[in-house]
Each structure stands twice: as structure tokens, then as C-alpha cells.
PDB file of C-alpha atoms in Angstrom:
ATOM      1  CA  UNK I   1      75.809  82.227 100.698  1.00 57.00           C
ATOM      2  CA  UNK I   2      76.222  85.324 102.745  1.00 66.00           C
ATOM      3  CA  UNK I   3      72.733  87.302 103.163  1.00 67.00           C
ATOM      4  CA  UNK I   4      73.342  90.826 104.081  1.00 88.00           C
ATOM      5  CA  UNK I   5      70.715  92.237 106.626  1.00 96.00           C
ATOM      6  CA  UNK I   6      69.177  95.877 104.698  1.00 97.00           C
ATOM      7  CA  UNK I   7      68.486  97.907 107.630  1.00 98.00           C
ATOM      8  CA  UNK I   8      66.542 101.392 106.874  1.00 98.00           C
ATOM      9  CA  UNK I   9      67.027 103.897 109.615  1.00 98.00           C
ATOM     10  CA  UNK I  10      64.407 106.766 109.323  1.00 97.00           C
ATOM     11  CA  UNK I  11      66.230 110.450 110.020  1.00 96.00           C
ATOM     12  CA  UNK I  12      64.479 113.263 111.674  1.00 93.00           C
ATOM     13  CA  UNK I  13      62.846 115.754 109.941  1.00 92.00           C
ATOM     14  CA  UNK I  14      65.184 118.710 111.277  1.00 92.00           C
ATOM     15  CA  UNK I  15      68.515 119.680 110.631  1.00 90.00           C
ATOM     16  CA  UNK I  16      69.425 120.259 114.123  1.00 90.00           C
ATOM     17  CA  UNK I  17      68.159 117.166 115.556  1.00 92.00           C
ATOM     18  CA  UNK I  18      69.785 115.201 112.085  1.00 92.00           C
ATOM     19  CA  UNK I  19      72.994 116.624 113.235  1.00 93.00           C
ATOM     20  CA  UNK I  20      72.224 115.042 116.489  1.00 94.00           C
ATOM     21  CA  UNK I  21      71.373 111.523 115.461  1.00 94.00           C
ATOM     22  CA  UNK I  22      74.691 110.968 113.598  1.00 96.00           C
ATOM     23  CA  UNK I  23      76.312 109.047 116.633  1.00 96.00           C
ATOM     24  CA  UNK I  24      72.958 107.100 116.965  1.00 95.00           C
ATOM     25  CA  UNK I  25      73.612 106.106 113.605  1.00 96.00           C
ATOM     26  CA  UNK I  26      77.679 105.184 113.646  1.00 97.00           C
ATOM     27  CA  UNK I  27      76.177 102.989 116.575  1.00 97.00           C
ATOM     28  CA  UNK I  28      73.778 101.042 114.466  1.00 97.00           C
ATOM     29  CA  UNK I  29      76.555 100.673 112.268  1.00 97.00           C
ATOM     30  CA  UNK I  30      78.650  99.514 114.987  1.00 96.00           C
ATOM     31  CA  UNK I  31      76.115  96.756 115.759  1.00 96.00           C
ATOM     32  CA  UNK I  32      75.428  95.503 112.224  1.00 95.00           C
ATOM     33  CA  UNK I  33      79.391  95.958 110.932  1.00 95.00           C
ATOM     34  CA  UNK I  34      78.079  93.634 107.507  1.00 94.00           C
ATOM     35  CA  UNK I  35      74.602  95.359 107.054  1.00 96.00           C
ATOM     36  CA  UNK I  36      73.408  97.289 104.074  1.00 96.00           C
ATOM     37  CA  UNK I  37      72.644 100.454 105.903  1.00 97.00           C
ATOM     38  CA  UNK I  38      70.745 103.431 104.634  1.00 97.00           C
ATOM     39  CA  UNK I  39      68.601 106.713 105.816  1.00 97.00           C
ATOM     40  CA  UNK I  40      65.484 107.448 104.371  1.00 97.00           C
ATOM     41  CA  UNK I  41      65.520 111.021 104.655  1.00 95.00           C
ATOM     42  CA  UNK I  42      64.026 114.207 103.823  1.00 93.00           C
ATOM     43  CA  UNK I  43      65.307 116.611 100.608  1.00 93.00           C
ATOM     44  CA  UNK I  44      66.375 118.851 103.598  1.00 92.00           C
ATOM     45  CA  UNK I  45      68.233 116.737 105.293  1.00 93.00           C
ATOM     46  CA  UNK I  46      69.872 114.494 103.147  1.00 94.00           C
ATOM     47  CA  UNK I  47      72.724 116.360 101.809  1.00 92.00           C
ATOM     48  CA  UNK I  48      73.798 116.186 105.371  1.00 92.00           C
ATOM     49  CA  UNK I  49      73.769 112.420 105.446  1.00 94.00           C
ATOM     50  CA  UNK I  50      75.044 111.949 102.164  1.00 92.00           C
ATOM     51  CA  UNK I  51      78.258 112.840 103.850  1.00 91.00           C
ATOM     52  CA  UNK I  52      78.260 110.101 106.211  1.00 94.00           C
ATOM     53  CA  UNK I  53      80.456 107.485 106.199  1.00 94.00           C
ATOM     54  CA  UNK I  54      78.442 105.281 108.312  1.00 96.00           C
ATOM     55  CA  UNK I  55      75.903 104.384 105.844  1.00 96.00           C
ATOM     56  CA  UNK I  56      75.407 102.946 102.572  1.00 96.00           C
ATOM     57  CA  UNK I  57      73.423 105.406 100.921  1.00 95.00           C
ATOM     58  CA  UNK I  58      70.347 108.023 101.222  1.00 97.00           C
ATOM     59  CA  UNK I  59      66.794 107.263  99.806  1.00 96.00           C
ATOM     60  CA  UNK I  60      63.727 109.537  99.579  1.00 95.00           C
ATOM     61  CA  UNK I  61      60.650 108.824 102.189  1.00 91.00           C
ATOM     62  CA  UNK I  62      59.041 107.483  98.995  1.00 91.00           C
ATOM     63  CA  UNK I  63      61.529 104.458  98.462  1.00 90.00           C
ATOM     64  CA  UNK I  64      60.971 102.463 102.110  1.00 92.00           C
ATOM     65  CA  UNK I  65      58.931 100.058  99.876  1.00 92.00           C
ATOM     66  CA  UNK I  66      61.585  99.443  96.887  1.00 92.00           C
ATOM     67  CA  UNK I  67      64.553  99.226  99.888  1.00 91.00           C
ATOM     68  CA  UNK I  68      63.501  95.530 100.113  1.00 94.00           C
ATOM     69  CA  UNK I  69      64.652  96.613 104.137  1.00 97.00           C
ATOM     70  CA  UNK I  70      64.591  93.970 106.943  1.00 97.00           C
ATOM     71  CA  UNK I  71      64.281  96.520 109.582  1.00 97.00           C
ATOM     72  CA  UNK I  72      63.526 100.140 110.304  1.00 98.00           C
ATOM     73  CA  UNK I  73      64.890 102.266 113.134  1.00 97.00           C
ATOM     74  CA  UNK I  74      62.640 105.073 113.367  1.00 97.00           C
ATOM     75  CA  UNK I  75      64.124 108.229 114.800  1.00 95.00           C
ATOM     76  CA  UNK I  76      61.217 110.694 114.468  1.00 93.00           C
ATOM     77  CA  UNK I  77      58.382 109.776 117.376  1.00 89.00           C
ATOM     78  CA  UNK I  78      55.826 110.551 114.935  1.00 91.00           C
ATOM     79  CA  UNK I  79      52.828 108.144 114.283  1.00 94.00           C
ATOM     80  CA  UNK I  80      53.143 108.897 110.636  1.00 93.00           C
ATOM     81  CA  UNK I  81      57.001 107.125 110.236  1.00 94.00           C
ATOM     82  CA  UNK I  82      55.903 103.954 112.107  1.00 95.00           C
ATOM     83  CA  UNK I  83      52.746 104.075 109.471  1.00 96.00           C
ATOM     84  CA  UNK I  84      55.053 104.567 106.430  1.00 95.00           C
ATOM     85  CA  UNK I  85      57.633 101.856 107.584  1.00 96.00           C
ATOM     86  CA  UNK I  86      54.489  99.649 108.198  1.00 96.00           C
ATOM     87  CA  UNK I  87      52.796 100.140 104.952  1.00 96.00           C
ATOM     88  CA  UNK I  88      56.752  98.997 103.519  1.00 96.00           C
ATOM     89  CA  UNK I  89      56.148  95.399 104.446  1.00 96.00           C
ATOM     90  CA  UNK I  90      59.463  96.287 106.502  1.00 97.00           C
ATOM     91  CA  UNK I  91      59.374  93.252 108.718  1.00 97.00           C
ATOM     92  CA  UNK I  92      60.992  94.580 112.015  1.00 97.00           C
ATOM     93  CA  UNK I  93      60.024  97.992 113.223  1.00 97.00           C
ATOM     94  CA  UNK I  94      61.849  99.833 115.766  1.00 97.00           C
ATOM     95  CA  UNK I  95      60.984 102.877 117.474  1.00 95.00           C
ATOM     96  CA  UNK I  96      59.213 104.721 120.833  1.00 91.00           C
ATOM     97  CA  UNK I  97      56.224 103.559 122.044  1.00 90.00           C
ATOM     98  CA  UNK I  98      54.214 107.045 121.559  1.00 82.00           C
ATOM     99  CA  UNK I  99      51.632 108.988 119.780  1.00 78.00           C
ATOM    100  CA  UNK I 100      49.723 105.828 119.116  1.00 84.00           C
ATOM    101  CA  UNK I 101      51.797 103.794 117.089  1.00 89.00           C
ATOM    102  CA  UNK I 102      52.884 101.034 119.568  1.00 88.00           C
ATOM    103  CA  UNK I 103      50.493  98.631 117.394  1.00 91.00           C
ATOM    104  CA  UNK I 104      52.918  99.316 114.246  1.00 95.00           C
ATOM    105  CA  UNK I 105      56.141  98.443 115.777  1.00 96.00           C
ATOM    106  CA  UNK I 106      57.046  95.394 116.742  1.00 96.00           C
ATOM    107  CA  UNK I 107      59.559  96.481 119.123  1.00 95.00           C
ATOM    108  CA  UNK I 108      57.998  99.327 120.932  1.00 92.00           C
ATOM    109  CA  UNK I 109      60.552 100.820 123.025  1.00 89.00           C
ATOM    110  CA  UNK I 110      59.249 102.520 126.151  1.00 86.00           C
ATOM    111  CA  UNK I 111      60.232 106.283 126.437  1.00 80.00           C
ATOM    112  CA  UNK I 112      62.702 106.989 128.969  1.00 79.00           C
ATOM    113  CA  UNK I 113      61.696 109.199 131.974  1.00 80.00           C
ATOM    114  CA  UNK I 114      63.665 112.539 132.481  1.00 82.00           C
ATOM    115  CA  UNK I 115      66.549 112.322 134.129  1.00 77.00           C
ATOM    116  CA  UNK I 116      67.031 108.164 133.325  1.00 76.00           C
ATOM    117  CA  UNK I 117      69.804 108.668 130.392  1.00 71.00           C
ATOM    118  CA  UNK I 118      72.588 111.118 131.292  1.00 61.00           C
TER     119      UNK I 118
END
């Protein structure tokens, strides 16, 4: 029996920078080819992921728990998405180590410096 991984990416809260994490996301996708992939996004947002063929599908902030997700990519640095995506039971949680929430992820990525990506 094939078990698809459900992998919940969490989009930014701002058009502009949503518009900017689309090739972020195609990359995931590139990585997990067989995954269930979604965005939990904001009403604002989502229409604009809705149109992406990269993912599976778009689900409100409020559904992180019903996703039955694997693992969470957070995009926003906030303290608050690492908290939701930990309250989730999502098992693997993915994101900068910032603002405090390095205890909720358990891959806390260390912020680049300036001038380390091009």
C-alpha cells in the first residue's frame, strides 16, 4: 500500500510576498513529486494560490488540524504560525529559527545572514 506524505505549507500573509513564494512552493513540489500538497492560506491570498498548479488544494488557517498533515513548511517568520502548526499535532515543523518559536519546530532553520543567498 502506497501512503502518500500530506505536506501543509503555510503562505504569507501578503500578496506581494505570496507572489514571491510561488517558486518556493513548485520546489517543495519538486522534492515530494507523490505528496498531497496544500497551502493553508489567508481569504486574501488564496485566490492567488488557487491558481497554482503546484499544489493540491487551498485550506483556511482554521483547517491545519482536519489536514491530517505530516509536515508544515512555514513561510511567515511569525511565532504565531509555528504555534498554530504546533497546536495541529502536525508532526514535522519546518520553519526559521526566530521570534521565539525555535522550541515549536522541530527543524529550526537558522536565518541566513545578508549577503549569504544571492
Amino acid at each position: 500500500m502506497l501512503v502518500t506524505v500530506r505536506i501543509c505549507i503555510r503562505a504569507t500573509n501578503w500578496l506581494g510576498d505570496a507572489v514571491m513564494s510561488l517558486p518556493a512552493i513548485r520546489a517543495v513540489r519538486g522534492a515530494f513529486p507523490e505528496a498531497h500538497l496544500a497551502v493553508a492560506a489567508r481569504p486574501w491570498v488564496a485566490d492567488l494560490y488557487a491558481h497554482e498548479t503546484a499544489i493540491d488544494g487551498v485550506i483556511p488557517l482554521t483547517g491545519l488540524r482536519e489536514g491530517n498533515f505530516d509536515m508544515a513548511i512555514l513561510l511567515p517568520n511569525s511565532f504565531h504560525s509555528a504555534w498554530d502548526a504546533w497546536r495541529a499535532g502536525i508532526p514535522e515543523r519546518i520553519g526559521y529559527r526566530r521570534d521565539g518559536r525555535g522550541l515549536l519546530l522541530t527543524r529550526a532553520i537558522r536565518r541566513p545572514e545578508p549577503g549569504e543567498i544571492d
